[in-house]
Coordinates of N, CA and C and ligand atoms in Angstrom, one line a residue:
M103 N 0.1 -0.9 0.0 CA 0.4 -0.5 -0.2 C 1.3 1.2 0.2
Q104 N 0.1 2.2 -1.6 CA 1.1 3.3 -1.1 C 0.9 3.7 0.4
K105 N 1.9 5.0 1.5 CA 1.8 6.0 1.7 C 1.7 7.5 1.6
L106 N 0.9 8.3 2.0 CA 0.7 9.5 1.6 C 0.6 10.0 3.6
G107 N 1.9 10.8 3.9 CA 1.5 10.9 5.0 C 2.2 10.4 6.1
Y108 N 1.0 9.8 7.3 CA 1.4 9.0 8.1 C -0.1 7.2 8.1
F109 N -0.4 8.0 6.7 CA -1.0 6.4 6.8 C -1.4 5.4 5.9
P110 N -1.1 4.7 4.8 CA -0.9 4.2 3.9 C -3.0 4.5 3.4
V111 N -2.6 4.8 0.8 CA -3.8 4.9 0.7 C -4.3 3.6 0.6
E112 N -5.7 3.5 1.3 CA -6.3 2.0 1.3 C -7.6 2.4 -0.1
I113 N -7.6 1.2 -0.9 CA -9.0 1.6 -1.5 C -10.1 0.6 -1.1
V114 N -11.5 0.2 -0.9 CA -12.3 -0.3 0.5 C -13.3 -0.4 -1.3
P115 N -14.0 -2.3 -1.6 CA -14.7 -1.7 -2.1 C -15.9 -2.3 -0.7
A116 N -17.1 -1.7 -1.2 CA -18.7 -1.7 -0.7 C -19.3 -2.2 -1.4
I117 N -19.8 -3.6 -0.4 CA -20.7 -4.3 -1.0 C -22.7 -3.2 -0.2
L118 N -22.9 -4.1 -0.7 CA -24.2 -3.5 -0.2 C -25.0 -3.7 -0.8
A119 N -26.8 -4.9 -0.6 CA -27.3 -5.5 -1.2 C -28.7 -5.4 -0.8
E120 N -29.6 -5.7 -1.2 CA -31.0 -5.8 -0.4 C -30.9 -8.1 -0.4
D121 N -30.7 -8.0 -1.5 CA -30.5 -10.0 -0.5 C -29.8 -10.4 -1.0
E122 N -29.8 -12.2 -0.6 CA -28.7 -12.8 0.0 C -28.1 -13.1 -1.5
E123 N -29.1 -13.4 -1.7 CA -28.6 -13.4 -3.9 C -26.6 -13.1 -4.1
S124 N -27.0 -10.8 -4.8 CA -26.2 -10.3 -4.4 C -26.1 -10.0 -4.4
F125 N -25.8 -10.2 -1.8 CA -24.7 -9.8 -1.1 C -24.1 -10.8 -2.1
F126 N -24.3 -12.5 -1.9 CA -23.5 -13.6 -1.9 C -22.5 -13.5 -2.9
S127 N -23.0 -13.5 -4.1 CA -22.7 -13.2 -5.4 C -21.9 -11.7 -6.3
L128 N -22.0 -10.8 -4.5 CA -21.3 -9.4 -5.1 C -19.7 -9.9 -3.8
T129 N -20.2 -9.9 -2.6 CA -18.3 -10.6 -2.4 C -17.9 -11.6 -3.0
K130 N -17.9 -12.7 -2.8 CA -17.9 -13.4 -3.8 C -16.5 -13.0 -5.0
T131 N -17.5 -12.1 -6.6 CA -16.1 -11.0 -6.8 C -15.5 -10.0 -6.1
A132 N -15.8 -9.4 -5.2 CA -15.0 -8.2 -4.1 C -13.8 -9.7 -3.7
A133 N -14.4 -10.9 -3.8 CA -13.6 -11.5 -2.4 C -11.2 -12.0 -3.1
E134 N -12.1 -11.8 -4.8 CA -10.9 -12.7 -5.8 C -10.0 -11.3 -5.7
F135 N -10.2 -10.0 -5.5 CA -9.4 -9.1 -5.4 C -9.1 -7.2 -3.6
A136 N -10.3 -8.2 -2.9 CA -10.4 -7.0 -2.1 C -9.0 -7.5 -1.1
H137 N -7.8 -5.9 -0.5 CA -7.7 -6.9 0.9 C -8.7 -6.2 2.0
R138 N -9.6 -5.6 1.8 CA -10.0 -5.1 3.2 C -11.7 -4.3 3.1
L139 N -12.9 -5.2 2.6 CA -14.4 -5.1 2.6 C -14.8 -4.7 3.4
Q140 N -16.0 -3.2 3.2 CA -17.2 -2.9 3.4 C -18.0 -3.7 2.6
F141 N -18.9 -4.3 4.6 CA -20.0 -4.6 3.8 C -20.9 -3.2 5.1
D142 N -22.0 -2.8 3.6 CA -23.3 -1.3 4.1 C -24.1 -2.6 4.7
F143 N -24.9 -2.5 6.5 CA -26.4 -3.0 6.6 C -27.1 -1.5 6.5
M144 N -28.4 -1.7 6.5 CA -29.2 -0.8 6.5 C -30.5 -1.3 7.5
D145 N -31.0 -0.4 8.3 CA -32.0 -1.2 8.7 C -33.6 -0.5 8.7
G146 N -33.2 0.5 7.1 CA -34.9 1.1 6.7 C -35.6 1.5 8.3
V147 N -34.9 1.9 9.7 CA -34.6 3.3 9.9 C -34.0 4.0 10.2
F148 N -33.0 4.1 10.2 CA -31.9 5.1 10.6 C -31.6 5.8 9.0
V149 N -31.7 4.3 8.1 CA -32.2 5.3 6.2 C -33.3 4.9 6.0
P150 N -34.1 4.9 4.7 CA -34.7 4.3 4.5 C -35.2 3.5 4.1
S151 N -33.0 2.6 3.1 CA -33.3 1.6 2.6 C -32.7 0.3 3.8
K152 N -33.1 -1.4 3.1 CA -32.7 -1.8 3.7 C -31.9 -2.5 3.0
S153 N -31.3 -3.5 4.5 CA -30.4 -4.1 3.3 C -30.1 -5.5 3.3
V154 N -29.9 -6.4 3.6 CA -30.0 -8.2 4.0 C -29.2 -8.0 5.3
Q155 N -30.1 -9.0 6.4 CA -29.6 -8.9 8.1 C -28.0 -8.9 8.5
V156 N -27.5 -7.8 9.7 CA -26.1 -8.9 9.6 C -25.9 -10.2 10.0
S157 N -26.6 -10.6 10.7 CA -27.1 -12.5 10.3 C -26.6 -13.6 9.3
T158 N -26.8 -12.8 7.9 CA -25.9 -13.0 6.4 C -24.7 -13.3 6.7
L159 N -24.1 -12.5 8.0 CA -23.0 -12.8 7.5 C -22.0 -14.2 8.0
K160 N -23.4 -14.6 8.6 CA -22.3 -15.7 8.8 C -22.5 -16.9 8.1
N161 N -23.8 -16.5 7.7 CA -23.3 -18.4 6.0 C -22.9 -18.0 4.9
L162 N -22.0 -16.2 4.9 CA -21.2 -15.6 4.6 C -19.8 -15.9 4.8
A163 N -19.7 -16.3 5.7 CA -18.3 -16.7 6.2 C -18.2 -18.2 5.6
K164 N -19.6 -19.3 5.9 CA -19.9 -20.7 5.7 C -18.8 -20.5 4.2
K165 N -19.0 -20.0 3.4 CA -19.2 -20.5 2.0 C -18.5 -19.7 0.8
F166 N -17.7 -18.6 2.0 CA -16.6 -17.9 0.5 C -15.5 -18.6 2.2
D167 N -13.9 -18.1 1.6 CA -13.0 -17.8 2.5 C -12.0 -16.5 2.7
L168 N -13.0 -16.1 3.5 CA -12.4 -14.5 3.5 C -11.4 -14.0 4.2
S169 N -10.8 -15.0 5.1 CA -10.1 -15.1 6.3 C -8.6 -13.5 6.4
K170 N -8.6 -14.0 4.8 CA -7.2 -13.0 4.1 C -8.1 -11.2 3.9
I171 N -8.7 -10.9 4.7 CA -9.0 -10.0 3.6 C -9.6 -9.6 5.2
E172 N -9.3 -8.5 5.4 CA -9.6 -7.1 6.7 C -11.6 -7.2 6.0
L173 N -12.2 -7.6 7.3 CA -14.0 -7.6 7.0 C -14.0 -6.4 7.8
E174 N -14.9 -4.9 7.4 CA -15.2 -4.2 8.2 C -16.9 -3.7 7.8
A175 N -17.9 -3.4 8.4 CA -19.0 -3.4 8.7 C -19.7 -1.7 9.3
H176 N -19.9 -1.8 8.2 CA -20.4 -0.1 8.4 C -22.7 -0.4 8.6
L177 N -22.7 0.7 9.9 CA -23.7 0.3 10.2 C -24.9 1.6 9.8
M178 N -25.1 1.8 9.4 CA -26.7 2.2 8.8 C -27.9 2.2 9.8
V179 N -27.5 1.9 11.4 CA -28.9 2.0 12.2 C -28.5 2.2 13.4
L180 N -30.0 2.1 14.4 CA -30.3 2.6 15.1 C -29.6 1.5 15.8
N181 N -29.3 1.4 17.6 CA -28.8 0.2 18.3 C -27.1 -0.1 17.7
P182 N -26.6 0.0 16.5 CA -26.0 -0.8 16.5 C -25.0 -1.6 17.1
E183 N -25.3 -1.5 18.6 CA -25.2 -2.2 19.9 C -25.2 -3.6 19.7
K184 N -26.3 -4.0 18.9 CA -26.5 -5.4 19.3 C -25.8 -6.3 18.5
Y185 N -25.7 -5.9 17.4 CA -24.7 -6.5 16.5 C -23.6 -7.0 16.6
A186 N -23.2 -7.0 18.4 CA -21.4 -7.2 18.8 C -21.2 -8.0 18.0
D187 N -21.9 -9.0 18.9 CA -21.5 -10.8 19.3 C -21.6 -11.3 17.7
E188 N -22.8 -10.5 16.4 CA -22.8 -11.3 15.6 C -21.3 -10.9 14.4
L189 N -21.0 -10.1 14.7 CA -19.9 -9.2 14.2 C -19.0 -9.8 14.5
V190 N -18.3 -10.4 15.2 CA -17.1 -10.8 15.6 C -17.4 -12.4 15.2
E191 N -18.6 -12.6 16.1 CA -18.4 -14.4 15.6 C -18.5 -14.8 13.8
S192 N -18.5 -13.5 13.3 CA -18.9 -13.9 11.3 C -17.1 -13.0 11.2
G193 N -16.3 -13.0 11.6 CA -14.3 -12.5 11.3 C -14.6 -11.3 11.2
V194 N -15.5 -10.1 11.1 CA -15.6 -8.9 10.9 C -14.5 -8.4 12.0
R195 N -14.2 -7.6 11.9 CA -12.9 -6.8 13.0 C -13.2 -5.3 12.5
T196 N -13.5 -4.7 12.2 CA -13.6 -2.9 12.6 C -15.6 -3.0 12.2
V197 N -15.7 -1.8 12.9 CA -16.8 -2.0 13.3 C -17.5 -0.3 12.9
I198 N -18.2 0.4 12.1 CA -18.0 1.6 12.2 C -20.1 1.9 12.2
F199 N -19.6 2.4 12.8 CA -21.6 3.3 13.0 C -22.0 4.5 13.2
H200 N -22.1 5.1 13.6 CA -23.0 6.9 12.8 C -23.1 7.0 13.7
V201 N -22.0 9.1 14.3 CA -22.6 10.2 15.8 C -23.8 10.2 15.8
E202 N -25.0 10.3 14.5 CA -26.6 10.3 14.7 C -27.5 9.5 15.0
A203 N -27.0 7.9 15.5 CA -27.8 6.6 14.7 C -28.0 6.6 16.7
V204 N -26.7 7.6 17.3 CA -27.0 6.3 19.4 C -26.7 7.7 20.0
E205 N -27.1 7.4 21.7 CA -27.4 8.7 22.6 C -25.7 8.8 23.1
S206 N -24.6 8.2 23.3 CA -23.4 8.1 23.9 C -22.4 7.0 22.4
P207 N -22.2 8.5 21.5 CA -21.3 7.5 20.5 C -19.8 6.8 21.7
K208 N -19.3 7.6 22.5 CA -18.7 7.0 23.6 C -18.6 5.7 23.7
K209 N -19.8 6.3 24.9 CA -20.2 4.4 25.1 C -20.5 3.5 24.0
T210 N -21.0 3.3 22.9 CA -21.3 2.6 22.2 C -19.5 2.4 21.7
S211 N -18.6 3.2 21.1 CA -17.1 3.0 20.6 C -17.3 1.7 22.0
L212 N -17.1 2.4 22.9 CA -16.4 1.8 23.8 C -17.1 0.8 24.2
F213 N -17.7 -0.3 24.1 CA -18.5 -0.9 23.9 C -18.3 -2.0 23.1
F214 N -18.0 -1.6 21.6 CA -17.1 -2.0 20.2 C -16.4 -3.1 21.4
K215 N -15.2 -1.4 21.1 CA -13.2 -2.1 21.9 C -14.3 -3.8 22.5
S216 N -14.5 -3.1 24.4 CA -14.2 -4.3 24.9 C -15.1 -5.5 24.1
K217 N -15.5 -5.3 23.0 CA -15.9 -6.6 22.0 C -14.7 -7.4 21.0
G218 N -13.4 -5.9 21.2 CA -12.4 -6.3 20.5 C -12.8 -5.8 18.8
L219 N -13.2 -4.9 18.7 CA -13.2 -5.3 17.3 C -12.8 -3.6 17.8
D220 N -12.2 -3.4 16.5 CA -11.7 -1.5 16.2 C -13.2 -1.0 16.0
V221 N -13.0 0.0 15.7 CA -14.3 1.0 15.6 C -13.9 2.9 15.1
G222 N -14.6 2.3 14.6 CA -15.0 3.6 13.1 C -16.5 5.1 13.3
I223 N -16.1 5.7 13.5 CA -17.2 6.8 13.7 C -17.3 7.5 12.1
A224 N -18.7 7.3 12.0 CA -18.6 8.1 10.6 C -20.0 9.2 10.5
L225 N -20.1 9.8 10.2 CA -21.0 11.5 10.4 C -21.6 11.3 8.7
N226 N -22.6 11.1 9.1 CA -23.6 12.1 7.8 C -22.6 13.8 7.5
P227 N -23.4 13.8 6.2 CA -23.3 14.8 5.1 C -22.8 16.2 6.0
E228 N -24.5 16.1 7.3 CA -24.8 17.7 7.0 C -24.9 17.6 8.6
T229 N -23.9 16.7 9.3 CA -23.0 17.4 11.1 C -22.2 17.4 10.6
P230 N -21.5 18.3 11.7 CA -20.6 19.2 12.1 C -19.2 18.1 12.0
N231 N -18.5 18.6 11.8 CA -17.3 18.4 12.4 C -17.4 18.9 14.5
E232 N -18.2 18.5 15.0 CA -17.7 19.2 16.3 C -19.3 18.6 17.4
A233 N -18.9 16.9 16.7 CA -20.2 15.9 16.7 C -18.6 14.9 17.8
V234 N -17.9 15.8 16.7 CA -17.3 14.5 17.2 C -16.1 14.4 18.0
E235 N -15.0 15.8 17.3 CA -14.0 16.2 17.6 C -13.4 16.2 19.5
K236 N -13.8 17.0 20.2 CA -13.9 16.3 21.7 C -14.2 15.1 22.2
I237 N -14.1 14.2 21.5 CA -13.7 12.5 21.7 C -13.4 11.5 20.9
I238 N -13.0 11.9 20.2 CA -11.8 11.6 18.5 C -10.8 10.4 19.0
N239 N -10.6 10.8 20.0 CA -9.1 9.8 20.7 C -10.5 8.2 21.7
V240 N -11.4 8.2 21.2 CA -12.2 6.9 21.0 C -12.7 5.5 20.7
F241 N -11.7 6.7 19.4 CA -12.7 5.9 18.2 C -10.8 5.6 17.1
D242 N -11.2 4.4 17.2 CA -9.8 4.2 15.3 C -9.0 4.8 14.3
F243 N -10.9 5.3 14.0 CA -10.5 6.9 12.3 C -11.6 7.1 12.9
I244 N -11.8 7.7 11.6 CA -13.9 8.4 11.1 C -14.0 8.5 10.0
M245 N -15.1 8.7 9.5 CA -15.4 7.9 8.1 C -16.5 9.1 7.1
F246 N -15.7 9.5 7.1 CA -16.6 11.2 6.3 C -17.7 10.7 5.4
M247 N -19.1 10.0 5.2 CA -20.3 10.2 4.3 C -20.2 11.0 3.4
T248 N -19.7 10.9 2.3 CA -20.3 12.0 1.4 C -20.9 11.8 0.0
V249 N -21.9 11.0 0.4 CA -23.4 11.3 -0.1 C -24.4 10.2 1.1
K250 N -25.4 11.4 1.3 CA -26.7 11.1 1.6 C -26.7 8.7 2.1
P251 N -26.3 8.9 3.0 CA -26.3 6.8 3.3 C -27.3 6.5 2.8
G252 N -26.9 4.8 2.4 CA -27.6 4.4 2.2 C -28.0 3.5 0.2
F253 N -27.1 4.4 -0.6 CA -27.6 3.6 -1.1 C -26.6 3.8 -2.6
Y254 N -26.1 3.0 -3.0 CA -25.4 2.6 -4.1 C -25.7 4.2 -5.5
G255 N -24.0 4.7 -5.3 CA -24.5 6.5 -6.8 C -25.5 6.8 -6.7
S256 N -25.6 7.1 -5.1 CA -25.8 9.2 -4.5 C -24.7 9.9 -5.3
P257 N -25.8 10.6 -5.2 CA -25.4 12.2 -5.9 C -24.0 13.2 -4.2
L258 N -22.4 12.9 -5.3 CA -22.0 13.7 -3.8 C -22.5 15.0 -3.3
E259 N -21.7 15.1 -2.1 CA -22.1 16.4 -1.5 C -21.3 16.6 -1.8
I260 N -20.8 18.0 -2.1 CA -19.3 18.8 -2.5 C -18.9 19.1 -0.7
D261 N -19.9 19.7 -0.2 CA -19.5 20.5 1.1 C -19.0 19.9 2.2
A262 N -19.8 18.5 2.1 CA -18.3 17.1 3.1 C -17.5 16.7 2.9
I263 N -16.8 16.9 1.7 CA -15.6 16.8 1.2 C -14.1 18.0 2.4
R264 N -15.4 19.3 1.8 CA -14.9 20.7 3.0 C -14.6 20.6 4.1
K265 N -15.8 20.3 4.5 CA -15.9 19.7 6.4 C -14.2 18.5 6.4
M266 N -14.7 17.7 5.4 CA -13.1 16.8 5.6 C -11.6 17.2 5.4
K267 N -11.8 18.0 5.2 CA -10.6 19.4 4.8 C -10.4 19.7 6.5
D268 N -10.8 20.3 6.5 CA -10.9 21.1 7.6 C -10.2 20.2 8.5
F269 N -11.0 18.9 8.7 CA -10.5 17.8 9.7 C -9.5 17.5 9.8
A270 N -8.9 17.6 8.4 CA -7.5 16.4 8.5 C -6.7 17.3 8.6
L271 N -7.0 18.3 8.4 CA -6.4 20.1 8.4 C -5.9 20.2 10.5
N272 N -7.3 19.8 11.0 CA -6.9 20.4 12.7 C -6.5 18.4 12.8
H273 N -6.7 17.7 12.0 CA -6.3 16.4 13.4 C -4.7 15.5 12.2
P274 N -3.8 16.0 12.3 CA -3.6 15.4 10.3 C -3.3 13.5 11.3
D275 N -3.1 13.4 12.9 CA -2.6 11.5 13.5 C -3.9 11.7 13.1
V276 N -5.5 12.0 12.9 CA -6.6 10.6 12.5 C -6.1 10.3 11.6
L277 N -7.1 8.6 11.9 CA -7.0 8.1 10.0 C -8.1 8.9 9.7
I278 N -8.4 8.6 8.0 CA -9.6 9.4 7.3 C -9.9 8.7 6.6
A279 N -11.2 8.1 6.5 CA -12.0 7.2 5.6 C -13.2 8.0 4.6
V280 N -13.3 7.7 4.4 CA -14.0 8.3 3.4 C -14.9 7.8 2.4
D281 N -16.3 7.2 2.8 CA -17.5 6.2 1.7 C -18.9 7.8 0.8
G282 N -18.8 7.0 -0.4 CA -20.0 7.6 -1.1 C -19.4 8.1 -2.3
G283 N -20.0 8.2 -3.2 CA -19.8 9.6 -4.6 C -18.6 8.9 -4.8
V284 N -18.0 7.9 -4.7 CA -15.9 7.9 -5.6 C -16.3 7.6 -7.2
K285 N -15.4 8.3 -7.7 CA -14.5 6.6 -9.2 C -13.5 8.0 -9.1
M286 N -13.8 7.7 -10.5 CA -11.7 7.3 -11.2 C -11.8 9.1 -11.1
D287 N -12.5 9.6 -11.5 CA -12.7 10.8 -12.0 C -12.3 11.8 -10.8
N288 N -12.2 11.0 -9.7 CA -12.8 12.5 -9.0 C -12.1 11.8 -7.5
L289 N -11.1 10.6 -8.3 CA -10.7 10.6 -6.8 C -9.1 11.0 -6.0
E290 N -9.0 12.1 -7.1 CA -8.1 12.5 -5.9 C -8.4 14.0 -5.4
L291 N -9.5 13.9 -5.9 CA -10.2 14.9 -4.9 C -10.4 15.0 -3.7
F292 N -10.9 13.5 -3.1 CA -10.8 13.1 -1.9 C -9.6 13.3 -1.0
I293 N -7.9 11.8 -2.0 CA -7.4 12.5 -1.5 C -6.4 14.0 -1.3
D294 N -6.5 14.5 -2.1 CA -6.6 15.5 -1.1 C -6.8 16.8 -0.1
A295 N -7.9 16.2 0.2 CA -9.0 16.1 0.9 C -8.3 15.4 2.6
G296 N -7.9 14.5 2.8 CA -7.1 13.7 3.7 C -7.6 12.7 3.1
A297 N -7.9 12.2 2.4 CA -9.1 11.4 2.9 C -7.9 9.4 2.9
R298 N -7.7 8.2 3.2 CA -6.6 7.3 3.4 C -7.3 6.2 3.4
R299 N -8.6 6.0 3.9 CA -9.3 4.2 3.4 C -10.4 5.5 2.5
I300 N -10.1 4.5 1.5 CA -11.6 5.4 0.3 C -12.8 4.0 0.4
C301 N -13.5 4.4 0.2 CA -14.1 3.4 -0.1 C -16.0 3.5 -1.1
V302 N -15.0 2.3 -1.8 CA -15.6 2.1 -3.4 C -17.2 1.3 -3.5
G303 N -18.2 1.9 -3.9 CA -18.9 0.9 -3.8 C -18.7 0.8 -5.7
S304 N -20.1 1.5 -5.7 CA -20.2 1.0 -7.5 C -19.8 1.1 -8.4
A305 N -18.8 2.7 -8.9 CA -17.6 2.2 -9.2 C -17.2 1.3 -9.6
I306 N -16.8 -0.4 -8.3 CA -16.1 -0.7 -8.5 C -17.4 -2.0 -8.6
M307 N -18.3 -2.4 -7.9 CA -18.9 -3.6 -7.5 C -20.2 -3.3 -8.7
K308 N -20.2 -2.7 -9.7 CA -21.2 -2.3 -10.6 C -20.8 -2.5 -11.8
A309 N -19.0 -2.2 -11.6 CA -18.6 -1.9 -13.4 C -18.2 -2.7 -13.8
E310 N -18.4 -2.7 -15.0 CA -18.1 -4.4 -15.4 C -17.8 -5.6 -15.4
N311 N -16.2 -5.3 -15.6 CA -15.4 -5.5 -14.3 C -14.5 -5.4 -13.5
P312 N -14.8 -5.7 -11.8 CA -14.7 -4.7 -11.0 C -13.9 -5.6 -10.7
K313 N -13.0 -6.1 -11.3 CA -11.5 -6.7 -10.1 C -10.5 -5.2 -11.6
L314 N -11.3 -5.2 -12.9 CA -10.7 -4.0 -13.2 C -10.5 -3.4 -12.9
A315 N -11.4 -3.1 -12.8 CA -11.7 -1.4 -11.7 C -11.7 -0.9 -10.4
Y316 N -11.6 -2.2 -9.9 CA -10.5 -1.8 -8.6 C -8.9 -1.4 -8.5
N317 N -7.8 -2.7 -10.1 CA -6.7 -2.3 -10.0 C -6.3 -0.8 -10.3
Q318 N -7.1 -0.3 -11.6 CA -7.2 1.0 -11.6 C -7.9 2.1 -10.9
F319 N -8.3 1.5 -10.4 CA -8.1 2.6 -9.1 C -6.4 3.2 -8.4
L320 N -5.6 0.7 -7.8 CA -5.3 1.7 -7.5 C -4.0 1.7 -8.0
E321 N -4.0 2.2 -10.1 CA -3.0 2.2 -10.8 C -2.9 3.5 -10.4
K322 N -4.0 4.7 -10.0 CA -4.4 5.7 -10.0 C -4.2 6.4 -8.4
V323 N -4.4 5.8 -7.9 CA -3.2 5.7 -6.3 C -2.0 5.9 -6.7
N324 N -1.1 5.4 -7.2 CA 0.0 5.3 -6.9 C 0.7 5.9 -8.3
E325 N 0.0 6.7 -9.3 CA 0.3 8.1 -9.6 C 0.4 9.1 -9.1
K326 N -0.3 8.5 -7.7 CA -0.2 10.4 -7.4 C 0.4 10.5 -5.1
V327 N 1.1 8.5 -5.5 CA 1.6 9.5 -3.8 C 2.8 9.1 -4.7
R328 N 3.1 9.0 -6.3 CA 4.7 8.1 -6.9 C 5.4 10.1 -6.3
Ligands
LIG458 C1 -23.7 4.3 0.7 C2 -23.0 3.2 1.0 C3 -22.0 3.3 0.7 C4 -22.0 2.6 -0.2 C5 -21.0 3.6 -1.6 O1 -24.4 4.7 1.6 O2 -22.6 3.7 2.9 O3 -20.6 2.4 0.7 O4 -21.2 1.7 -0.9 O5 -22.2 3.9 -3.1 P1 -21.2 4.0 -4.0 O6 -19.9 4.6 -3.8 O7 -21.9 3.5 -4.9 O8 -21.2 5.9 -3.7
LIG459 ZN1 -20.8 2.0 3.6

């Protein structure tokens, strides 16, 4: 992985599916090339859309060997704590929950950490950085949503990139992930704004050839850090 500053730049394919069949087939595809993989879960309450259940991950782990891939779960749900055990049992190492979805983000983070998970805190586009700035040290990283959460292919929210850039300038020691609207032709914008763990949904997983698209993203990263 190529480095810029403290952290390497990583491309993280995102799996978002409404039914088991597409969940399995997208994962099978991504497992051929991904080093880190994000599973998106939506409950139809925190966001309007619904995905497969978190429990589906257990069947997935039985079907495919994902042991060499760093698995993360992005929970776009209320009460994310209730999924902790299922995630751990399915081999997930990292959980990302939303600051807007819980009463005490600090308590929720410490709870997930007590289960052995790494924790990322996600911010919706309209949520100000102040929502997490004072408690940032209880998380392993921050993830800026640059689309409204819940769907593949939503329009990019440019203001969220500005917010991320401000945060990066104030917190150069914090790992920044970004999720939503990343394409080949705007990748540089996200890297320049400080993102190092870059989640890509439709631009990889809905491409005609996902493996080729992933490799093209990596090439672009290499050009950038060379
Ligand atoms: C959005 C999800 C993302 C999604 C990104 O709500 O959290 O992970 O997969 O999809 P694109 O890259 O198509 O915006
Ligand atoms: Zn996501």
